[in-house]
Coordinates of C-alpha atoms and ligand atoms in Angstrom, one line a residue:
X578 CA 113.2 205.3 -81.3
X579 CA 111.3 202.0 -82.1
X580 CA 112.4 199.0 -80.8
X581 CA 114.3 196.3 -82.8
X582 CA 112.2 193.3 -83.9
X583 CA 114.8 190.6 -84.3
X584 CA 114.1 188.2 -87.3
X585 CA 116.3 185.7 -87.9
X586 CA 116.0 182.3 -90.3
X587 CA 115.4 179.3 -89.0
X588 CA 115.1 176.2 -91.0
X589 CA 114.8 172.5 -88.5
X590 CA 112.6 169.9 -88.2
X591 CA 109.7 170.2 -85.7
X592 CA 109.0 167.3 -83.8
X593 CA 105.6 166.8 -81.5
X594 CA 106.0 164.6 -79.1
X595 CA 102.9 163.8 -76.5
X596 CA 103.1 164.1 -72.6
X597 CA 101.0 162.5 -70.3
X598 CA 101.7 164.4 -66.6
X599 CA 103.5 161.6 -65.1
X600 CA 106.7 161.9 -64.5
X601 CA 107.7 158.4 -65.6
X602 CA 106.5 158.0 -68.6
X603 CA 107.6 161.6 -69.2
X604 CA 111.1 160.6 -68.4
X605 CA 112.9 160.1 -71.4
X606 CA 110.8 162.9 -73.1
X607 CA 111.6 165.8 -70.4
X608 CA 115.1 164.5 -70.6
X609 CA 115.5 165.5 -74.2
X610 CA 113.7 168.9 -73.8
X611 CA 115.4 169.7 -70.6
X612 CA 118.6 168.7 -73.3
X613 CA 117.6 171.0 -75.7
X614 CA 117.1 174.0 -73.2
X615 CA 120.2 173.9 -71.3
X616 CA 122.0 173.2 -74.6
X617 CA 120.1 177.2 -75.3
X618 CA 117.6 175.9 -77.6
X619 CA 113.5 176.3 -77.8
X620 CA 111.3 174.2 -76.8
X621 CA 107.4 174.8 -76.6
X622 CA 105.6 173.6 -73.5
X623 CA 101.9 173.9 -72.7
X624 CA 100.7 175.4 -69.5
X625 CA 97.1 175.8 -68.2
X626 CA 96.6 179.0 -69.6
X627 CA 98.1 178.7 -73.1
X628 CA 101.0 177.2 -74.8
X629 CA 104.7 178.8 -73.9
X630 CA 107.4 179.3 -76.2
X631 CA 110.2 178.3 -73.4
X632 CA 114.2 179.3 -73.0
X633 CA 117.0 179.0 -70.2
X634 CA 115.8 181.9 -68.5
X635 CA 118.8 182.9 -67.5
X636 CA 121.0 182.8 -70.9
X637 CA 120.8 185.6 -72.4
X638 CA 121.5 183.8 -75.9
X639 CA 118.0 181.8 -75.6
X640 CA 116.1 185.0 -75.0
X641 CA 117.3 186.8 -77.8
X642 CA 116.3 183.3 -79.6
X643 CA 113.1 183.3 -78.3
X644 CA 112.3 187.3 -79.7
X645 CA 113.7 185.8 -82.8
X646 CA 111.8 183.0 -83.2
X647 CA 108.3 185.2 -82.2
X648 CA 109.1 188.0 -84.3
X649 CA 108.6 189.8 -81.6
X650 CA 110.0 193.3 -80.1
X651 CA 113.0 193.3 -78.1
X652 CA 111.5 195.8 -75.5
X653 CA 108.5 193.0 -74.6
X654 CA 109.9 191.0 -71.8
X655 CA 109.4 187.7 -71.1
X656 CA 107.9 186.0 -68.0
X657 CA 110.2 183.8 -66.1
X658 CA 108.6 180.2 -64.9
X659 CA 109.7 178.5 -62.0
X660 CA 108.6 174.8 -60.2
X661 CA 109.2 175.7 -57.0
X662 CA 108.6 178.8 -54.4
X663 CA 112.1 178.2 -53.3
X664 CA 113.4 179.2 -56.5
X665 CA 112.4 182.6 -56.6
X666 CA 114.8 183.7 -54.1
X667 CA 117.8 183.4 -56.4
X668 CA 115.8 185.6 -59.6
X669 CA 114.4 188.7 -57.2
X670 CA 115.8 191.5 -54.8
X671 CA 113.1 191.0 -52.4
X672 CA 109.7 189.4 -51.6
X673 CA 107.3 191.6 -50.7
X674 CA 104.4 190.7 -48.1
X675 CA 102.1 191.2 -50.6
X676 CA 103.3 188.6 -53.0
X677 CA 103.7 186.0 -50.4
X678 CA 100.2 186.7 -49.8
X679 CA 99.5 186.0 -53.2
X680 CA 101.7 183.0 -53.8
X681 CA 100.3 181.6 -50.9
X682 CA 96.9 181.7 -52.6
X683 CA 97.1 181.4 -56.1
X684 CA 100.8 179.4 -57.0
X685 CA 101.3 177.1 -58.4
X686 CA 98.4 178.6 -61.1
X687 CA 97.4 181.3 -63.7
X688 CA 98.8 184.4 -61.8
X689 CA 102.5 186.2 -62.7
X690 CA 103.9 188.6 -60.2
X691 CA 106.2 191.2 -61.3
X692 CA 109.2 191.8 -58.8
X693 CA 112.5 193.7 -58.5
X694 CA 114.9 191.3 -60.3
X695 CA 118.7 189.4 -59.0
X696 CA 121.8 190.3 -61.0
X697 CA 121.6 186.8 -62.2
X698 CA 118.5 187.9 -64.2
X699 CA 119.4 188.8 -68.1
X700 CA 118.5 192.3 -69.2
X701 CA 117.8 190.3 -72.1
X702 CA 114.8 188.1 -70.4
X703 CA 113.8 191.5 -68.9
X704 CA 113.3 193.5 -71.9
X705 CA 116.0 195.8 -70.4
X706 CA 113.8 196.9 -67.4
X707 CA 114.8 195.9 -63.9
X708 CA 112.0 194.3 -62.8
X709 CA 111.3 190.4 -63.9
X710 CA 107.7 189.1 -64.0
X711 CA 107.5 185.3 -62.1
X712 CA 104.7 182.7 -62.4
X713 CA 104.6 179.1 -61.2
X714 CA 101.9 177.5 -62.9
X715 CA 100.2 174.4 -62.2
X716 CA 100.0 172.3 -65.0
X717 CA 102.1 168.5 -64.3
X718 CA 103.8 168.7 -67.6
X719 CA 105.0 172.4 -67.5
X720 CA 106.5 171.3 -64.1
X721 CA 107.9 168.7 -64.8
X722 CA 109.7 170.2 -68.2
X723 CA 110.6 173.6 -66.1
X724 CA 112.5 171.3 -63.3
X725 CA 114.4 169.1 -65.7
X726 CA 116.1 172.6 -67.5
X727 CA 117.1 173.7 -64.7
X728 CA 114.7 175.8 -62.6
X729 CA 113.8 178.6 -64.4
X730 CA 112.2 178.9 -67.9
X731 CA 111.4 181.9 -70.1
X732 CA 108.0 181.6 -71.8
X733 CA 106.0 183.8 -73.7
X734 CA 102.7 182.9 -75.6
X735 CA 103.9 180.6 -78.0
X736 CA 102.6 182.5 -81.2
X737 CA 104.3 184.3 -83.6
X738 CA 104.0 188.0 -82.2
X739 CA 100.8 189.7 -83.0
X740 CA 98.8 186.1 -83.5
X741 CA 95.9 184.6 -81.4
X742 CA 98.0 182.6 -78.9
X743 CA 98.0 178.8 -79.0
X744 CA 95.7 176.7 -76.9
X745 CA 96.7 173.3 -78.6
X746 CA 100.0 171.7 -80.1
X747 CA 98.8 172.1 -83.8
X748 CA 98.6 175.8 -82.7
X749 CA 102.0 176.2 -81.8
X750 CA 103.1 173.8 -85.2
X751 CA 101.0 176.2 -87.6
X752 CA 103.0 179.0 -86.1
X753 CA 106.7 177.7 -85.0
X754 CA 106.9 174.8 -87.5
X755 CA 110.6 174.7 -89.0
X756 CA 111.5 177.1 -86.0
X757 CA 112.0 175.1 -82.8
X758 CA 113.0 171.7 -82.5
X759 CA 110.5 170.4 -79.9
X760 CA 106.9 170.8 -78.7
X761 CA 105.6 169.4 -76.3
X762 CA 102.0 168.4 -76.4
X763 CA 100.2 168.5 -73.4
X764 CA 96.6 168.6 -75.4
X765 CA 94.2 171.6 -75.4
X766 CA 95.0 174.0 -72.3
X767 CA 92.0 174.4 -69.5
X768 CA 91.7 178.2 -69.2
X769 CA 92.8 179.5 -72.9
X770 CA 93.7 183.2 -72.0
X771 CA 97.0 184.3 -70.5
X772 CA 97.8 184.7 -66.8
X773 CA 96.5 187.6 -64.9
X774 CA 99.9 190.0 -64.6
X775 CA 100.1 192.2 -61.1
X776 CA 103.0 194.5 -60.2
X777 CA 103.9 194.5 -56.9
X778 CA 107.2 197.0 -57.2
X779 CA 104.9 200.1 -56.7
X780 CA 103.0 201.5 -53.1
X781 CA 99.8 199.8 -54.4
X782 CA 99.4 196.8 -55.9
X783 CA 98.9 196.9 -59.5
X784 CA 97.0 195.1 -62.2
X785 CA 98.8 195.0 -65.4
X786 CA 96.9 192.3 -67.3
X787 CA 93.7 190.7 -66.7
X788 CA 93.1 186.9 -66.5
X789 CA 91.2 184.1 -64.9
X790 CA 92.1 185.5 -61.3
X791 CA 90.1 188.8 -61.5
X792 CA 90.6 192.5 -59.6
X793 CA 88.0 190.9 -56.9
X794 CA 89.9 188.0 -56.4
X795 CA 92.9 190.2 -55.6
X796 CA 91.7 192.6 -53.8
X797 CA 90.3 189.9 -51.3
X798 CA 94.0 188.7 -50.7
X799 CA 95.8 192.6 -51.2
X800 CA 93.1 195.0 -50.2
X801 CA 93.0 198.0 -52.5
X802 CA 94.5 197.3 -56.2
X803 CA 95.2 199.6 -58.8
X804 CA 94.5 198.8 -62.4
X805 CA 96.6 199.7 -65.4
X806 CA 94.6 202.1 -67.6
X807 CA 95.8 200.5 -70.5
X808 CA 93.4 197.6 -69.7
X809 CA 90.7 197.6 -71.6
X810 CA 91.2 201.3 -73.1
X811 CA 92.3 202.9 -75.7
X812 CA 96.4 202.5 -76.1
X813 CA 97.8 204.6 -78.6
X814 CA 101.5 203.4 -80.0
X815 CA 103.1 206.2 -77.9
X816 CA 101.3 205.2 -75.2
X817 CA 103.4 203.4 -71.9
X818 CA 101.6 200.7 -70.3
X819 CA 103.6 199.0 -67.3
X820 CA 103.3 195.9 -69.1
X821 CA 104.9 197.0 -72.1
X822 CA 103.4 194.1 -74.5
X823 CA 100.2 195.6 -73.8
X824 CA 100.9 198.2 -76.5
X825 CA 101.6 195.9 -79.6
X826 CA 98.1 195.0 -81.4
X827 CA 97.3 191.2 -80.4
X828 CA 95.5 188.3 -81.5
X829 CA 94.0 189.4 -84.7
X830 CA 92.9 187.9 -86.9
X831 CA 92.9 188.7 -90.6
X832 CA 89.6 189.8 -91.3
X833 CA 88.7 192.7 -90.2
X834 CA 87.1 192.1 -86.4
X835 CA 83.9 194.5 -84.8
X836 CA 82.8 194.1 -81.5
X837 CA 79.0 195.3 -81.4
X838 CA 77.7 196.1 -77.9
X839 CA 74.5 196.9 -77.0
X840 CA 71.2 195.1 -75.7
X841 CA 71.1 191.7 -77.1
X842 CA 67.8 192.2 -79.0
X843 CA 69.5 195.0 -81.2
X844 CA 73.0 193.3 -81.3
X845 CA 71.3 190.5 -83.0
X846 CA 69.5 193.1 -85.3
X847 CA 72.1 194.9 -86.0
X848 CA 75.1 191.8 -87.3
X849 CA 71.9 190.9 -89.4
X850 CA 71.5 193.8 -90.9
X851 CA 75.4 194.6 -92.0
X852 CA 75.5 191.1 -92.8
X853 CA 73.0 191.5 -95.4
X854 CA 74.8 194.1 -96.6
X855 CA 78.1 192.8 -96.7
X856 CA 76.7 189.5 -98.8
X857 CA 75.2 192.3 -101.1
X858 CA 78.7 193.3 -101.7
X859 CA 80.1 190.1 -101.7
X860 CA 81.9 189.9 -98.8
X861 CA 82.7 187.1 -96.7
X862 CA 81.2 187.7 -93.6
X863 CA 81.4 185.7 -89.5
X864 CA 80.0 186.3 -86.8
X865 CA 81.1 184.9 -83.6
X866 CA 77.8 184.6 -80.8
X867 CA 77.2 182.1 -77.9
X868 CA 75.2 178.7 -77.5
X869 CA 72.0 181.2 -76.3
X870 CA 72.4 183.1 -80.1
X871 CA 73.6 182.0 -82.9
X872 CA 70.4 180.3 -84.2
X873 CA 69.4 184.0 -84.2
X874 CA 72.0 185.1 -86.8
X875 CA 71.4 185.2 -90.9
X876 CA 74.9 184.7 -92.2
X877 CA 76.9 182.4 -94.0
X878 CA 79.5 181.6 -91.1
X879 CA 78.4 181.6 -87.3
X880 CA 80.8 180.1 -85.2
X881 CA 79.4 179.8 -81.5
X882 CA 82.9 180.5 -78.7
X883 CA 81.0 179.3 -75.7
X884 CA 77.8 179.3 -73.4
X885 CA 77.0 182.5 -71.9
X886 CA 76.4 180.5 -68.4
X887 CA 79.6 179.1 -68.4
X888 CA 81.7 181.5 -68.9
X889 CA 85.0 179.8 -68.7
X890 CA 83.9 177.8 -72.2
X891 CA 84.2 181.4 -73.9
X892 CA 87.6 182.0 -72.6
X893 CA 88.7 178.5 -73.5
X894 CA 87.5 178.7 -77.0
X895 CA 88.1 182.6 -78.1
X896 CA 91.6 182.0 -79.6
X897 CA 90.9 178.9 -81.5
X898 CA 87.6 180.9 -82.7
X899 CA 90.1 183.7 -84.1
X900 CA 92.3 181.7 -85.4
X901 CA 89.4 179.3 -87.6
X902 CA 88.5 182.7 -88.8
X903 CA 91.7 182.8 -90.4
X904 CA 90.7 179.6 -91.9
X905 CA 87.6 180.5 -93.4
X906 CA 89.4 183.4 -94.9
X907 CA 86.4 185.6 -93.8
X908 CA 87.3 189.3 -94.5
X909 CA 84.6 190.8 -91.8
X910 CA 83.6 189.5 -88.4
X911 CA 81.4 190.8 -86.2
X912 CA 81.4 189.8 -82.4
X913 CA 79.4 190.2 -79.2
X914 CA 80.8 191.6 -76.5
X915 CA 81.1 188.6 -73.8
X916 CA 81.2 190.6 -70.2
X917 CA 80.5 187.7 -68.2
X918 CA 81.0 187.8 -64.5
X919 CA 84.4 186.6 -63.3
X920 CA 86.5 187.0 -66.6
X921 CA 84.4 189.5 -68.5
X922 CA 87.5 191.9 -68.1
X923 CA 90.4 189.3 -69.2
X924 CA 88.0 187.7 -71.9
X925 CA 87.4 191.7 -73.5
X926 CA 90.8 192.9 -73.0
X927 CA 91.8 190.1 -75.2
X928 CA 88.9 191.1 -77.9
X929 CA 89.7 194.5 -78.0
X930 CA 92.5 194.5 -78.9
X931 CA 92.2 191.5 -81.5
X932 CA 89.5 193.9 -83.0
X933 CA 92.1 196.9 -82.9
X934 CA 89.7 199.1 -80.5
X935 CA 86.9 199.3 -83.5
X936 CA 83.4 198.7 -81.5
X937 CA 80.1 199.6 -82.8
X938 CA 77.5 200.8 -80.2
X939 CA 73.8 200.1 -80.8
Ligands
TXA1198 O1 99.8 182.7 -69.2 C1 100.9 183.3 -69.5 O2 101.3 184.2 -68.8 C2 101.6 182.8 -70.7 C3 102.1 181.3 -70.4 C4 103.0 180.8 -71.4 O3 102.7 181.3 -69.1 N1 102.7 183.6 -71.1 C5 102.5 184.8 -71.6 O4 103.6 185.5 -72.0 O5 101.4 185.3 -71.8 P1 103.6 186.8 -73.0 O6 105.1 187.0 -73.2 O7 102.9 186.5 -74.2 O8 103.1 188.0 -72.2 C6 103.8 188.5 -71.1 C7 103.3 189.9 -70.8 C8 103.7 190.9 -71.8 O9 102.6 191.8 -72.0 C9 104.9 191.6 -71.1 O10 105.0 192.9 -71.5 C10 104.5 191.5 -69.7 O11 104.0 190.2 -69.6 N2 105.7 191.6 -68.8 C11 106.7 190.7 -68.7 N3 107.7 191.1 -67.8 C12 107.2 192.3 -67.3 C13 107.7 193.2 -66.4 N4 108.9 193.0 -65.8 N5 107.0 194.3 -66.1 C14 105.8 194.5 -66.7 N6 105.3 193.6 -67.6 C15 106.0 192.6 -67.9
MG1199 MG1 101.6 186.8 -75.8

């Protein structure tokens, strides 16, 4: 049976109001939003990876709001934020060593844990499974917000479901304006792709999702670390990855996407050549390259994501890329394939799927 996709109307006024990290001249602002979630309302936060659409994790009413208000499948559960380290006691059955490794090494920051959850924990904020997925990040202002609601915060990407997520507060207005009351803006996020996931309810460690803490990075701290082989590959609709958004196609944009792979000499050939072609037919056509390339590219619309060298630009930029292409109203774009050292694997999980698996090798 396919899951329900809850859709509901929502017609408020969004307000943006700015943060500044400090918590007193955040006062009267985290006030209002820690107002609004107790009260089992929406607010959006940022965090250092992308923007969050944020609930009382615990009420099952503002999870159900927050599927609403996303669009998004009620079997996708929703990551549960905390402040504190002490505060995961009350949300999980038990701590494994392995995740007090972890937390000891990479909280607060951009790394979720998946656990064995509390009764306290809704099936709702779950998805209906009975394990909950914790992160503490490190960003002041997501702190500071998740400590005056009361301790723990649901958060998902703050897109609509099946969008490029949001790395700014105009982001999250384009997509959630008239829907949530509050957003708070933080300005643009640092890493701009979501948190690496590992499940730690199995013998081995397990990575689930890929982000700006890599499988090396892990495997220093946990030893030997299993990867989901949905990452990356091929995932069919029947297909059941642990992390069971992985499934739904993500961050694409309108036009259809192509990642071409290959040596860079015949890459750059090759977009020029289908280019061509595409202008002979009259369609709109992007290509999305790197500092080191795009002079190299004869099309209309070259948007440059980042500097091959520093990596971290191309993850910080890839979502706002896709979603200017939107913009533009392109209908093709072609993209090289960006497997850069440290978040090669996050940066093309994201890609592929925004592409919906369709790679050209040359
Ligand atoms: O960086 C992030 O993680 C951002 C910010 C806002 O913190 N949040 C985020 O949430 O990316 P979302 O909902 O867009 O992605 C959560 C992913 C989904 O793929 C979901 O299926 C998976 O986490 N997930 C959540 N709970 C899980 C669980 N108990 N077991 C396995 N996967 C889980
Ligand atoms: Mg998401």
């Amino acid at each position: 049976m396919l899951p329900e996709i809850v859709s509901e109307k929502f017609e408020m006024e969004t307000e943006i109001i700015k943060a500044y990290g400090d918590p007193e001249r955040d006062a009267a602002l985290m006030e209002k939003a820690g107002k609004i979630i107790k009260d089992g309302g929406l607010v959006a936060m940022p965090t250092e990876t992308v923007y969050g659409l944020a609930g009382d994790a615990l009420n099952p009413g503002s999870s159900k709001k927050i599927y609403a208000a996303k669009g998004r499948p009620s079997d996708n559960p929703l990551i549960v934020h905390i402040a504190e380290l002490s505060a995961l006691d009350r949300i999980v059955s038990d701590i494994p060593e392995s995740a007090r490794k972890l937390a000891e090494k990479f909280w607060p920051g951009p790394l979720t844990m998946v656990f064995r959850k509390s009764d306290i924990v809704p099936l709702e904020t779950t998805g209906g499974l009975d394990t909950v997925a914790v992160r503490m990040p490190v960003n002041e202002i997501s702190r500071e917000f998740i400590l005056a609601s009361g301790g723990y915060i649901a958060a998902p990407s703050a897109n609509r479901s099946g969008r490029p997520s949001c790395t700014t507060a105009e982001h999250v207005m384009e997509d959630m304006n008239g829907v949530i009351p509050l957003i708070i803006d933080g300005g643009e996020v640092g890493i701009g792709i979501e948190s690496t996931i590992v499940d730690l309810t199995g013998e081995t460690p397990c990575l689930l999702r890929p982000g700006y803490i890599n499988l090396e990075m892990l495997s220093e701290v946990l030893g030997k670390v299993d990867v989901d082989p949905s990452i990356g590959g091929v995932v069919s609709p029947d297909a059941h990855p642990k992390a069971p958004g992985m499934k739904y196609k993500h961050y694409a944009p309108k036009g259809e996407l192509y990642i071409v792979k290959g040596p860079q000499e015949k890459v750059v050939e090759k977009i020029n050549s289908l280019a061509q072609e595409n202008r002979a037919r009259g369609e709109k056509t992007a290509v999305i390259a790197t500092d080191e390339t795009r002079h190299r590219y004869k099309c209309d619309i070259v948007e440059t994501v980042g500097t091959r060298d520093k990596e971290e630009t191309i993850a910080h930029n890839l979502f706002r890329v896709l979603r200017d292409m939107d913009d533009l109203g392109v209908s093709t774009i072609y993209t090289e394939e960006f497997n850069t050292p440290v978040m090669g694997m996050a940066i093309m999980n994201r890609l592929i799927r925004a592409a919906g698996h369709k790679i050209i090798d040359c």
